[in-house]
Short mmCIF file of C-alpha atoms and ligand atoms in Angstrom, two decimals:
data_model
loop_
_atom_site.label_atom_id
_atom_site.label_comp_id
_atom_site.label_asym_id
_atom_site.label_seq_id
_atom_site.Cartn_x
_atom_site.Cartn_y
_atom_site.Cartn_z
CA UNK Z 7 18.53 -1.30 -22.77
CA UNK Z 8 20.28 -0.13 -19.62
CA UNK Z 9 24.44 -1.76 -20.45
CA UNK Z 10 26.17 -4.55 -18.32
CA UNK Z 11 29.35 -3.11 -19.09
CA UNK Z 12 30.93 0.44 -19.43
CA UNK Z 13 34.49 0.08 -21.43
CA UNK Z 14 36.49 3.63 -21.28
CA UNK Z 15 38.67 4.34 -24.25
CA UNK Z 16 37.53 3.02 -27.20
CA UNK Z 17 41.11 1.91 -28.66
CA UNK Z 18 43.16 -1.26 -29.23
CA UNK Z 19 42.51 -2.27 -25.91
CA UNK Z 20 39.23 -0.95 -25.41
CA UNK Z 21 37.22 -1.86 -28.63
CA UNK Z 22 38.37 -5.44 -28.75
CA UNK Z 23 36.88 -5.74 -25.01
CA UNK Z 24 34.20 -4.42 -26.12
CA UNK Z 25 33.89 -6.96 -29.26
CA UNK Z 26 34.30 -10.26 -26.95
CA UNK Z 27 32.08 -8.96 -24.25
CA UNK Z 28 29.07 -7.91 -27.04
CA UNK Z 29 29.95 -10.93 -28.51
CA UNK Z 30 29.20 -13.67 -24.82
CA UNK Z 31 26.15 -11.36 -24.90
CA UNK Z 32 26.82 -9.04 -22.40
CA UNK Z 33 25.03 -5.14 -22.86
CA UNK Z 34 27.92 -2.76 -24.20
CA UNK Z 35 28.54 0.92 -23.94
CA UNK Z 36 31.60 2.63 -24.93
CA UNK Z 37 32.88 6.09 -23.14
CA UNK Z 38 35.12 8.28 -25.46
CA UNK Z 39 35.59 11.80 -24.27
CA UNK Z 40 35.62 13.25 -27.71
CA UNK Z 41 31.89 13.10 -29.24
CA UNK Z 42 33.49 13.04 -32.76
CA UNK Z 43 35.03 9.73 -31.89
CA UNK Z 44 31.77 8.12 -30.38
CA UNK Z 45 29.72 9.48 -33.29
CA UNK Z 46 32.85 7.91 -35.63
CA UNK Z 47 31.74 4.64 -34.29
CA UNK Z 48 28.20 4.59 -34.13
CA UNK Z 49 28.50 5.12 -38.08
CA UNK Z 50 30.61 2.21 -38.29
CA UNK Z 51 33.68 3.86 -38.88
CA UNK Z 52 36.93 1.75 -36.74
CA UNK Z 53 39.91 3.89 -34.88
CA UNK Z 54 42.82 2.17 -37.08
CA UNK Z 55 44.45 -0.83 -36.01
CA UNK Z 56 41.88 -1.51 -33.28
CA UNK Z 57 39.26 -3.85 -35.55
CA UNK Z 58 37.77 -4.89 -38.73
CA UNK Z 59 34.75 -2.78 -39.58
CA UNK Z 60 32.51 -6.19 -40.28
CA UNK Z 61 33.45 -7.04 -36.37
CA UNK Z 62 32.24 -3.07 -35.16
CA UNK Z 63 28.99 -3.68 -37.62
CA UNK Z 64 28.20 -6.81 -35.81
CA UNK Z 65 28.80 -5.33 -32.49
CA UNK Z 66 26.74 -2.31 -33.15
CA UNK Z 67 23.72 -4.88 -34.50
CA UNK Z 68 24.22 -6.44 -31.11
CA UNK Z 69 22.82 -3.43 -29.33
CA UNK Z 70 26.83 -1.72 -28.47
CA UNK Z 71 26.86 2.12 -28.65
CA UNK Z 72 30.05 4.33 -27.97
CA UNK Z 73 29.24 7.82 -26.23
CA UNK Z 74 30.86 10.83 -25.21
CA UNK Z 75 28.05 11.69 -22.19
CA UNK Z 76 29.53 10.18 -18.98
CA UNK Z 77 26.12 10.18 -17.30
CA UNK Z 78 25.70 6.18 -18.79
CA UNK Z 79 28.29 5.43 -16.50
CA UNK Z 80 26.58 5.65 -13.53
CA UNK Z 81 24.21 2.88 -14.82
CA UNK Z 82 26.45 -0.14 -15.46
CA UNK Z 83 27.70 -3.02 -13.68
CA UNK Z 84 31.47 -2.95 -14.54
CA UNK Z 85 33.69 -0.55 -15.96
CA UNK Z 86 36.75 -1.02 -17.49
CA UNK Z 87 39.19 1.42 -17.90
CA UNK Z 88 41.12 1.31 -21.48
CA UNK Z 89 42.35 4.91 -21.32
CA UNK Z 90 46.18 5.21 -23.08
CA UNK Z 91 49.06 5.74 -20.96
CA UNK Z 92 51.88 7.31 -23.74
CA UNK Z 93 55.36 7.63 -22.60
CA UNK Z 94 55.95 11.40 -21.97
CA UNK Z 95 59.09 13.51 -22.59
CA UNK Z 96 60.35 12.11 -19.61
CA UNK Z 97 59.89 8.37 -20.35
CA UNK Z 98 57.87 7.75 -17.95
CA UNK Z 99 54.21 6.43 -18.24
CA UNK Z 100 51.62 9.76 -18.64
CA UNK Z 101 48.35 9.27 -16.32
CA UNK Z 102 46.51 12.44 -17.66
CA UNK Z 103 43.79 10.05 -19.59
CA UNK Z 104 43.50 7.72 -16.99
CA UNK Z 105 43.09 10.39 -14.39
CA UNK Z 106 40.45 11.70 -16.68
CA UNK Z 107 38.25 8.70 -17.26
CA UNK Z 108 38.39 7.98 -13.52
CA UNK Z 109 36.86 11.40 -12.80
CA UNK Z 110 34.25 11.06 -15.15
CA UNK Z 111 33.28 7.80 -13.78
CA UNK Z 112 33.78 8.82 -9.80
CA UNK Z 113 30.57 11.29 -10.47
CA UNK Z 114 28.47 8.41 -11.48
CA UNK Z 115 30.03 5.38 -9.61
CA UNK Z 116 27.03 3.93 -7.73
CA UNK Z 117 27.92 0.92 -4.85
CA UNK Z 118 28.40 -2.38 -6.14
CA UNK Z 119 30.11 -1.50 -9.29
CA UNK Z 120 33.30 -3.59 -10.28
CA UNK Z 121 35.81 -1.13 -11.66
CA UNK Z 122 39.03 -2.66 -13.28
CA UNK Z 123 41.74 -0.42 -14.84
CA UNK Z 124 43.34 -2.41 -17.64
CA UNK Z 125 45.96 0.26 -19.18
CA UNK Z 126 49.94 -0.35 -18.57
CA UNK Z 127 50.73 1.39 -15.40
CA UNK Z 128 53.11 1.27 -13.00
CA UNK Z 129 52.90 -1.21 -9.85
CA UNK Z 130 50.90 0.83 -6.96
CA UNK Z 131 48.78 3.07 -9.17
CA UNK Z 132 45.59 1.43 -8.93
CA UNK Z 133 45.86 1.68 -5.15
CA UNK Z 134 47.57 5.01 -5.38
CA UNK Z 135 46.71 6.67 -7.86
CA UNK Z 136 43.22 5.55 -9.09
CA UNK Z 137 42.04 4.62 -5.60
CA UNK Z 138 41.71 8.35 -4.21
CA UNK Z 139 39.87 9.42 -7.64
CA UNK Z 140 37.43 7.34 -7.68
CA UNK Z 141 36.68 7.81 -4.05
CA UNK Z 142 36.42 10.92 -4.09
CA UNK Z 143 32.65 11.41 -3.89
CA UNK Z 144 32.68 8.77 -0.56
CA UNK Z 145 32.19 5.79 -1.82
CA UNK Z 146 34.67 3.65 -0.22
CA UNK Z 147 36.98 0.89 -2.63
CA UNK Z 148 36.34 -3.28 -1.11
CA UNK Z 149 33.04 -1.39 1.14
CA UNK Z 150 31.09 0.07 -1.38
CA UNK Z 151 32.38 -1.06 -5.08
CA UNK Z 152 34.98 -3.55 -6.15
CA UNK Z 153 38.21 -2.03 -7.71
CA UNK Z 154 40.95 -4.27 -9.22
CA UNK Z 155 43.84 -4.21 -12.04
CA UNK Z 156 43.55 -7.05 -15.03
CA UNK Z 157 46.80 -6.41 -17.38
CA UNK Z 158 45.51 -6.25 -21.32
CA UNK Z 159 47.30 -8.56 -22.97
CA UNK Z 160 46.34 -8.13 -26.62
CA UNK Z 161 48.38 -9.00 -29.15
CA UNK Z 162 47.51 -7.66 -32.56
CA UNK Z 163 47.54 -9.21 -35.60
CA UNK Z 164 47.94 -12.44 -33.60
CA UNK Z 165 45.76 -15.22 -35.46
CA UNK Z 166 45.83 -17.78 -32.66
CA UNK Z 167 45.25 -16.15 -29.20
CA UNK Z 168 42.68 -13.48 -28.31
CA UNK Z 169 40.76 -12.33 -25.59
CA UNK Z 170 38.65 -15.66 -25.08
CA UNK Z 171 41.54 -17.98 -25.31
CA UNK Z 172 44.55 -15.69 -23.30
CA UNK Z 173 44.21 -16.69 -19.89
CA UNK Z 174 43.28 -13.29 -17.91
CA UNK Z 175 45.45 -12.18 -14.88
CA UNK Z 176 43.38 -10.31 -11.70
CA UNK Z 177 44.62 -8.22 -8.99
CA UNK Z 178 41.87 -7.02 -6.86
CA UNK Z 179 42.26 -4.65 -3.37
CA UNK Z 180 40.25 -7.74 -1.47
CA UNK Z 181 39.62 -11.31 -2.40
CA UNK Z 182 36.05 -9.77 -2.94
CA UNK Z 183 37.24 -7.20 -5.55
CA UNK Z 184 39.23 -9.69 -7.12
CA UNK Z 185 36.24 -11.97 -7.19
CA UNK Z 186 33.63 -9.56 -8.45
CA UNK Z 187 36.19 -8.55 -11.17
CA UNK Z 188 36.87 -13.09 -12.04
CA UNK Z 189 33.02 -13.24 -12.56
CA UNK Z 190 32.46 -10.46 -15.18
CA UNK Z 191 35.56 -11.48 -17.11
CA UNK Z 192 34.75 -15.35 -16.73
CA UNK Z 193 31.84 -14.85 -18.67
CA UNK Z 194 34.10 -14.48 -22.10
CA UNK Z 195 37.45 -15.52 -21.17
CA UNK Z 196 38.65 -19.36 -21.05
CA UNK Z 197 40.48 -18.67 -17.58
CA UNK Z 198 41.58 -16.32 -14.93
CA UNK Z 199 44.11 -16.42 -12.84
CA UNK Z 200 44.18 -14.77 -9.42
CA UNK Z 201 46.83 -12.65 -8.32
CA UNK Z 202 47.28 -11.78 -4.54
CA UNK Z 203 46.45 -8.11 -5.12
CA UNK Z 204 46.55 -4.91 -7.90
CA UNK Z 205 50.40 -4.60 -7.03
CA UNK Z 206 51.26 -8.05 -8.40
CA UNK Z 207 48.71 -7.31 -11.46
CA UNK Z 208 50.78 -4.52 -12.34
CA UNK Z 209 54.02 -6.12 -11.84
CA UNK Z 210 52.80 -8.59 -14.34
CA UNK Z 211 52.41 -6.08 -16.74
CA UNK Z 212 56.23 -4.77 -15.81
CA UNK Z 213 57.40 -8.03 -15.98
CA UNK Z 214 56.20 -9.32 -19.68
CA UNK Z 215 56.27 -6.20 -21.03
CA UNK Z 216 60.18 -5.65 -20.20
CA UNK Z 217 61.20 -9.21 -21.17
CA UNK Z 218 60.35 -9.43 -24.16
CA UNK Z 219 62.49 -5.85 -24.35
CA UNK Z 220 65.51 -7.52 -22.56
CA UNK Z 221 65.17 -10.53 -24.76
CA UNK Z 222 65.19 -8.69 -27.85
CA UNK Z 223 67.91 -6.74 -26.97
CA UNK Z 224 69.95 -9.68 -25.93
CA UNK Z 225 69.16 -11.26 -29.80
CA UNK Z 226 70.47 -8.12 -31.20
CA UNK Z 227 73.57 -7.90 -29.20
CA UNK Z 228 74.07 -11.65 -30.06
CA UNK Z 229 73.20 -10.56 -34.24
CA UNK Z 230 76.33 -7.60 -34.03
CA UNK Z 231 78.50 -9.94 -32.18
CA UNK Z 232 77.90 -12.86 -34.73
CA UNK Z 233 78.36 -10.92 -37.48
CA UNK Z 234 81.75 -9.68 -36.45
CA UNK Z 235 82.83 -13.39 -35.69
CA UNK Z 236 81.46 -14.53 -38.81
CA UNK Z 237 78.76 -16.80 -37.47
CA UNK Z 238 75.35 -17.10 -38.36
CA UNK Z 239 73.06 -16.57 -35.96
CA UNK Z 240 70.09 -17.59 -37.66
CA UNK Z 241 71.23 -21.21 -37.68
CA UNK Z 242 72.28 -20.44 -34.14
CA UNK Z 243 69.16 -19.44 -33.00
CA UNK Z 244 67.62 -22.59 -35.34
CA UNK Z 245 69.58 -25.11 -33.23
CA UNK Z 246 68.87 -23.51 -29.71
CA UNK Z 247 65.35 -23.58 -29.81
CA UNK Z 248 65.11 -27.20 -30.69
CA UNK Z 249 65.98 -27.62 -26.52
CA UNK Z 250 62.72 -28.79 -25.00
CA UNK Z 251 63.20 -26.69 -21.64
CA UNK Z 252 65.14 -23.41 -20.41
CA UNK Z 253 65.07 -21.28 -23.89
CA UNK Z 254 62.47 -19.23 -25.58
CA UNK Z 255 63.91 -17.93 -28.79
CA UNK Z 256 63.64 -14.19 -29.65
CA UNK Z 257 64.99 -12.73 -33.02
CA UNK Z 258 66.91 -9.62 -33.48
CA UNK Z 259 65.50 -6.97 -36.13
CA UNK Z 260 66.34 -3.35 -37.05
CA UNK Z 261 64.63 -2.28 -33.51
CA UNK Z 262 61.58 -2.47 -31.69
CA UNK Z 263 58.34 -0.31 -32.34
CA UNK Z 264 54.30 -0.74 -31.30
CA UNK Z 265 52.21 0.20 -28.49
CA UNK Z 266 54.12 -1.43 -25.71
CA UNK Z 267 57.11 0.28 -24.95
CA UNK Z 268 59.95 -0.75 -22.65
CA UNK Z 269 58.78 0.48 -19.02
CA UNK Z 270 61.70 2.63 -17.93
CA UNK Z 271 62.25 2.11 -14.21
CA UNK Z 272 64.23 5.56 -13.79
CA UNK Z 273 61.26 7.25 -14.06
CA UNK Z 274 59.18 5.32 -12.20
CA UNK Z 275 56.42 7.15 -9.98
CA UNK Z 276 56.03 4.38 -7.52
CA UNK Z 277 52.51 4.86 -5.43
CA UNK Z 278 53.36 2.15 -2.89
CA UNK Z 279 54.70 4.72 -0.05
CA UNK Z 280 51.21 6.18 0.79
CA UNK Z 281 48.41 5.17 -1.23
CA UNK Z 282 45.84 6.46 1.07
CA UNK Z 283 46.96 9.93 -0.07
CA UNK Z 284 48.05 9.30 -3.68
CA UNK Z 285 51.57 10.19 -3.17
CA UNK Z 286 54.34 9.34 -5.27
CA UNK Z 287 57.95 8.37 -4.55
CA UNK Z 288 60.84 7.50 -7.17
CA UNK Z 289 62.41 4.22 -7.22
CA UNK Z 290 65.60 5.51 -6.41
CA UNK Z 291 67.24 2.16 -8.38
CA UNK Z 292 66.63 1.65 -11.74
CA UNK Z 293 65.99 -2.03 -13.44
CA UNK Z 294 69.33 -2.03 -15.11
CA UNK Z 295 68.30 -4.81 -17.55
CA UNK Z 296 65.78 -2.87 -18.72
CA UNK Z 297 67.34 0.51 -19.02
CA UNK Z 298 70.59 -1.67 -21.08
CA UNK Z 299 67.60 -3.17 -23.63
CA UNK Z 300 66.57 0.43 -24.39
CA UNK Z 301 69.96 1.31 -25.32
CA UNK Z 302 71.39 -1.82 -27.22
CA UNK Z 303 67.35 -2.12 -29.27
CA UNK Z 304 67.72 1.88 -29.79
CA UNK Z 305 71.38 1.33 -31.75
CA UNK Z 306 70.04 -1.02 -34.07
CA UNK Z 307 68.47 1.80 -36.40
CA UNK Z 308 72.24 2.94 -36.87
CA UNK Z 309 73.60 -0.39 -36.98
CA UNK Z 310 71.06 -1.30 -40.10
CA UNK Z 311 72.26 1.68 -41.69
CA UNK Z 312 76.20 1.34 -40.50
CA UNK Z 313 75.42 -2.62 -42.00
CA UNK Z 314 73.89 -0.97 -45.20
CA UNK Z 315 76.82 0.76 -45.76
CA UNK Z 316 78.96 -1.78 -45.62
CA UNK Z 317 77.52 -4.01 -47.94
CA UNK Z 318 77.35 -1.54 -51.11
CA UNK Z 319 81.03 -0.62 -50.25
CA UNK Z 320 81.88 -4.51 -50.50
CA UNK Z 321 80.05 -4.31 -53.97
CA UNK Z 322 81.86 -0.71 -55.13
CA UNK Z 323 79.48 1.67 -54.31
CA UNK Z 324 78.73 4.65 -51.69
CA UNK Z 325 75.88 5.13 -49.95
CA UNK Z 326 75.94 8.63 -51.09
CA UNK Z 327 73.38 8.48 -54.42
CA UNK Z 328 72.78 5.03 -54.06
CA UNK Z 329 68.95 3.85 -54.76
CA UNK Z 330 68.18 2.42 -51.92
CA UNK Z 331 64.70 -0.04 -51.60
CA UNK Z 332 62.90 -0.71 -48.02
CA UNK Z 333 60.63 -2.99 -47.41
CA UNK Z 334 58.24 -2.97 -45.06
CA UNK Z 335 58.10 0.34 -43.21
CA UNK Z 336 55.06 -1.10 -39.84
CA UNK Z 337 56.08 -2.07 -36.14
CA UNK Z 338 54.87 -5.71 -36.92
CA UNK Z 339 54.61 -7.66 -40.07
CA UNK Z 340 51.20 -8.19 -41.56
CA UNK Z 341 49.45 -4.75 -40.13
CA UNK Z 342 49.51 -1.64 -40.63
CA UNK Z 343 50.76 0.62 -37.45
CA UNK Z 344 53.45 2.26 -37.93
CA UNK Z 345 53.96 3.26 -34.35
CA UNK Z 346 57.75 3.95 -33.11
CA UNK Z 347 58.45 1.28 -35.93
CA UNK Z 348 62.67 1.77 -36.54
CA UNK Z 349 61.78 1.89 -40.05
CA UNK Z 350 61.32 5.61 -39.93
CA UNK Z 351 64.91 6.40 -38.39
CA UNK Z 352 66.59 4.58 -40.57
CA UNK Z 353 64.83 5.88 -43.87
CA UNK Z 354 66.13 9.68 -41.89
CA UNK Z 355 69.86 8.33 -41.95
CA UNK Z 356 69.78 7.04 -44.92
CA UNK Z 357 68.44 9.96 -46.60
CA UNK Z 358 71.05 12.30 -44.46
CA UNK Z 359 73.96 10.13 -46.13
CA UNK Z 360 72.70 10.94 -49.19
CA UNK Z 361 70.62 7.86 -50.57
CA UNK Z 362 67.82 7.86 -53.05
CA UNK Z 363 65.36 6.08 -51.12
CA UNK Z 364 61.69 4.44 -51.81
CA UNK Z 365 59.70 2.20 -50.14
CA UNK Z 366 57.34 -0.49 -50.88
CA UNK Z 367 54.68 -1.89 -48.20
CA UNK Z 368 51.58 -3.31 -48.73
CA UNK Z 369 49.67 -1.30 -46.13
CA UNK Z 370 51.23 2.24 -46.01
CA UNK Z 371 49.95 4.04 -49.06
CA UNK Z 372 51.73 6.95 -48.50
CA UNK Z 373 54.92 7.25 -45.92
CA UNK Z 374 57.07 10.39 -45.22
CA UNK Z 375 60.65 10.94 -43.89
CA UNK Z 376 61.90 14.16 -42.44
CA UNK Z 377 58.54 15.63 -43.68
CA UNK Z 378 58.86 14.67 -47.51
CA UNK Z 379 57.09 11.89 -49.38
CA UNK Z 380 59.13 8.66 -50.00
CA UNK Z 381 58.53 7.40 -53.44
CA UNK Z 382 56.81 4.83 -53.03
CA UNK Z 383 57.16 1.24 -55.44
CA UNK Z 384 54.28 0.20 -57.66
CA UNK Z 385 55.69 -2.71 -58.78
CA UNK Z 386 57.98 -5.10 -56.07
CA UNK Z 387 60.62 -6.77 -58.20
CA UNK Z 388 60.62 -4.05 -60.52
CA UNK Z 389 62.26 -1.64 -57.97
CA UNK Z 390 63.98 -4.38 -56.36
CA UNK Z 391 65.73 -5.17 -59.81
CA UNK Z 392 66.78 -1.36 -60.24
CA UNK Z 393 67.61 -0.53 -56.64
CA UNK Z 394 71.36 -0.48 -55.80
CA UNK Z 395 70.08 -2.08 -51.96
CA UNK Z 396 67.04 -3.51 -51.18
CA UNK Z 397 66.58 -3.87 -47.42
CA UNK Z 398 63.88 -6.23 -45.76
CA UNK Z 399 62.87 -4.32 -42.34
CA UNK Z 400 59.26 -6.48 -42.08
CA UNK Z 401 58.53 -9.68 -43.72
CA UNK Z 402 54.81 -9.22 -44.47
CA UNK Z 403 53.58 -12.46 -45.68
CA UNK Z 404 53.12 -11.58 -48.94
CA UNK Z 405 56.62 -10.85 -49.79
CA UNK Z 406 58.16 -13.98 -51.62
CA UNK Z 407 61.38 -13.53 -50.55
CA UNK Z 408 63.09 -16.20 -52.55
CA UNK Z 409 61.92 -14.36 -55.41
CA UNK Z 410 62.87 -10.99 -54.44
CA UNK Z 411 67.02 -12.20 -53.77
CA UNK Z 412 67.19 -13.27 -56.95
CA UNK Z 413 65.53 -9.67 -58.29
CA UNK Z 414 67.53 -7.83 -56.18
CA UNK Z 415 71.16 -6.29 -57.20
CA UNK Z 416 71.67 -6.54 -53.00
CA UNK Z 417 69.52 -7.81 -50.34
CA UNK Z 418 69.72 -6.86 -46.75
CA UNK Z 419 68.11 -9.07 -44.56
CA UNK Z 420 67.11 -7.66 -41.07
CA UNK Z 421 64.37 -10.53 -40.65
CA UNK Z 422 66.54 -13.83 -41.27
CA UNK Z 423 63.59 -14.70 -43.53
CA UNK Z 424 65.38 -15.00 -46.70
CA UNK Z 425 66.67 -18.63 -47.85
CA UNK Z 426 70.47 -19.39 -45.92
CA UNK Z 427 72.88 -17.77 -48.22
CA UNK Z 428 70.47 -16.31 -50.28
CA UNK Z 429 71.17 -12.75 -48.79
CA UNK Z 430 73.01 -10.25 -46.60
CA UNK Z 431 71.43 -11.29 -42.89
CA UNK Z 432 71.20 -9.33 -40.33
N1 NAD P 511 47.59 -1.72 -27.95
C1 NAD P 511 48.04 -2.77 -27.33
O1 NAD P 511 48.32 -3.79 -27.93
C2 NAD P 511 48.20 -2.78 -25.81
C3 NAD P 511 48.64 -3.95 -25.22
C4 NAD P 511 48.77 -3.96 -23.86
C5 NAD P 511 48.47 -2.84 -23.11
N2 NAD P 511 48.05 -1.71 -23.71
C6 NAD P 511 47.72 -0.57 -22.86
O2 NAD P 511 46.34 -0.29 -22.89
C7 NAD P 511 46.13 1.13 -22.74
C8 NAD P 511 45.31 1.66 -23.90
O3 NAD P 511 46.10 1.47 -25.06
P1 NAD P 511 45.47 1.48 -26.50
O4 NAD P 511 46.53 0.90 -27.39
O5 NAD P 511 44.11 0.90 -26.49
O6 NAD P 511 45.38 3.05 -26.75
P2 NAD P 511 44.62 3.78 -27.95
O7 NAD P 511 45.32 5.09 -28.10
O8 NAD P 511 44.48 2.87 -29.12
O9 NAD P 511 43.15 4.01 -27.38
C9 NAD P 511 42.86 4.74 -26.25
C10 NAD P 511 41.46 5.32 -26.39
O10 NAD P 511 41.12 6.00 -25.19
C11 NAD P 511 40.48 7.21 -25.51
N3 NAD P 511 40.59 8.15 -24.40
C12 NAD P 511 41.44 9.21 -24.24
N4 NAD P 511 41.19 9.84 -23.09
C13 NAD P 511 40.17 9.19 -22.49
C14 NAD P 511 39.45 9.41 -21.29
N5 NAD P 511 39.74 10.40 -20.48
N6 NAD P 511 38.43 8.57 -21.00
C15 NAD P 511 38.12 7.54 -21.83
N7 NAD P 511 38.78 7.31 -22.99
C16 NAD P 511 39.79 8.12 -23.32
C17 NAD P 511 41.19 7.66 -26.76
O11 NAD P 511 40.39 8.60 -27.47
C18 NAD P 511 41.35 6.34 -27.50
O12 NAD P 511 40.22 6.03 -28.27
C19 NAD P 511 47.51 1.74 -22.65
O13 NAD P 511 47.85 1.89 -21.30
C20 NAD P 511 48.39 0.70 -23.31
O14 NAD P 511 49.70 0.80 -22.84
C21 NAD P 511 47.91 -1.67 -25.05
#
């Protein structure tokens, strides 16, 4: 059966895509350079964190196939591009993969074809950057095939929103592209919601992407300057949110991990200057907010530790020898990923100053610091009872935490998720 749909990048963007659009019925095929990967899949075997192996069996019993031959591209409808963008060295956004997919699909692209690039980029690229690539054999973006930008706006573990039910933002290079690119996602998303062009797409992306950075940031600011004045912020933060309009409440924590990182302005490769010929420019000004939330969400690591270190002092002890528990060592409660997650840097520091640390967490079988294997707790309130410090950095739902501060000698609290007064809160 000749596939509807081409999605490229089979990861936590691309497979879930994949899922909802075999799921409304539409023909499937996946594109994953490596042939390793695609044959991974076909055996039923899911990339972690992307979905749960019952979802790829059903999908694969639905007619989807993943493949590593870019000839199948050339005999779909729409493709979607779901290749990663990782922050180099340089912070800034790396379009190798992207570049990549869009050459393998320029040698296949036949007119009519709705292409939509869904990976974080940078406002402009689409224009600038994918434009020329996939034009490249003549065909001619808003002539001969549609080409627009639709921001992915997964969240994962998320129980209540999804693909189907997130509304779906649309940037296309004409009304036409953005119109071509509405009807393929209409047929398994609730609503879309037209922006005037790719640039604005992208911007969106910029946009929620960095405040939810800035936001955090501002939390933990608010969390060290509380605790210094002695206030707790938990109950601040419990009072301000009960205003109907003009807050959104965000919670500090030991840092900020996962797959969407902070876009960092500074180096920016802005495609807005020429797009005809691809060019890049730098901003030249950076978003200051932005570049501030890196900084004060990149302290809190130390701050956890500095914290940690305080507290046994207050009770008599160094940090030096002291057996020290953590809990919860993901990005996100409740999965497993344990990308950027600050968990790691502080298990380093505390290990440098000379504690005796383990870890419990219900997901990571096995987790290593400064290339050595952390001990790793068995039993929860066992270790809790006979660590000097236990310290919460993710409250996974199956921790009982009124349980574990009355186990624990000391409880750190980076969550606010233990009972007021109960422990040590962040
Ligand atoms: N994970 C999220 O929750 C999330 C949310 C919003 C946006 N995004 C963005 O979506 C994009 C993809 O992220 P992800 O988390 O799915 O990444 P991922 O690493 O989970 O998956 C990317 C997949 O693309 C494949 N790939 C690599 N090179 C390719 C190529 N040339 N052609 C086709 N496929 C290729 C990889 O093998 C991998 O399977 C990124 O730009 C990311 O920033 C991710």
């Amino acid at each position: 059966m000749p596939a509807d749909l081409a999605v490229l990048g089979l990861g936590r963007t691309g497979l879930p895509l994949a899922q909802a659009a075999t799921a409304a019925g539409v023909g499937v095929i996946g594109y994953e350079p490596d042939p390793a990967a695609a044959a991974d899949i076909n055996a039923g075997r899911v990339p972690p964190g992307t979905l749960a192996a019952a979802d790829l069996r059903r999908m694969l019993a639905g007619g989807f196939r993943a493949t590593a031959d870019p000839a199948v591209l050339g005999r779909v409808r729409t493709a979607v591009i779901c290749a990663p963008t990782p922050l180099g060295e340089d912070r800034a956004l790396d379009l190798t993969a992207v570049s990549a997919a869009a050459r393998a699909l320029a040698g296949h692209l036949r007119p009519h074809t709705t292409v939509v690039l869904e990976s974080a980029v940078y406002p402009g690229t689409t224009e600038g950057f994918l434009r020329p690539l996939l034009e490249a054999d003549g065909l001619r973006a808003g002539r001969d095939f549609h080409l627009a930008y639709s921001p992915s706006r997964l969240d994962p573990g998320n129980r209540d929103f999804h693909l189907a039910n997130t509304p779906k933002v649309i940037g296309g290079c004409t009304p036409a592209c953005t119109e071509a690119a509405a009807a393929f996602y209409g047929r398994f998303t609730e609503r879309i919601v037209r922006a005037r062009g790719p640039r604005e797409a992208e911007a969106v992306n910029l946009l929620e992407t960095n405040y939810r950075h800035v936001n955090i940031a501002f939390a933990n600011e608010m969390a060290v300057f509380c605790h210094d004045l002695g206030v707790d912020l938990w109950d601040v933060i419990r009072c301000a949110e009960t205003k109907p309009f003009g807050f959104q409440a965000f919670r500090p924590g030991p840092g900020v991990g996962g797959p969407a990182a902070a876009l960092d302005p500074n180096a920016v490769p802005l495609f807005a200057a020429m797009p005809a010929q691809g060019q890049a420019r730098m901003l030249g000004h950076p978003l200051r907010m932005v570049e501030l939330a890196q900084e004060v969400n990149s302290r809190m690591p130390r701050y956890v530790v500095q914290r940690a270190a305080a507290l046994l002092n207050e009770h008599g002890k160094s940090l030096r020898g002291a057996r020290v528990l953590l809990l919860g060592v993901t990005y996100k409660a409740d999965l497993a990923s344990q990308e950027g997650a600050p968990a790691r840097e502080i298990g380093t520091r505390l290990i440098e100053l000379g504690a005796q640390l383990c870890y419990h967490d219900p997901y990571v079988p096995q987790w290593r610091v400064l290339d050595r294997p952390v001990p790793r707790a068995d039993s929860l309130w066992e270790a809790a009872s006979e660590a000097d410090l236990t310290v919460l950095l993710q409250h996974h739902r199956t921790y009982d935490l009124q349980g574990l501060a009355v186990k624990a000698q000391l409880l750190l609290d980076t969550r606010g998720a233990t009972p007021a007064g109960a422990a040590a809160r962040l």
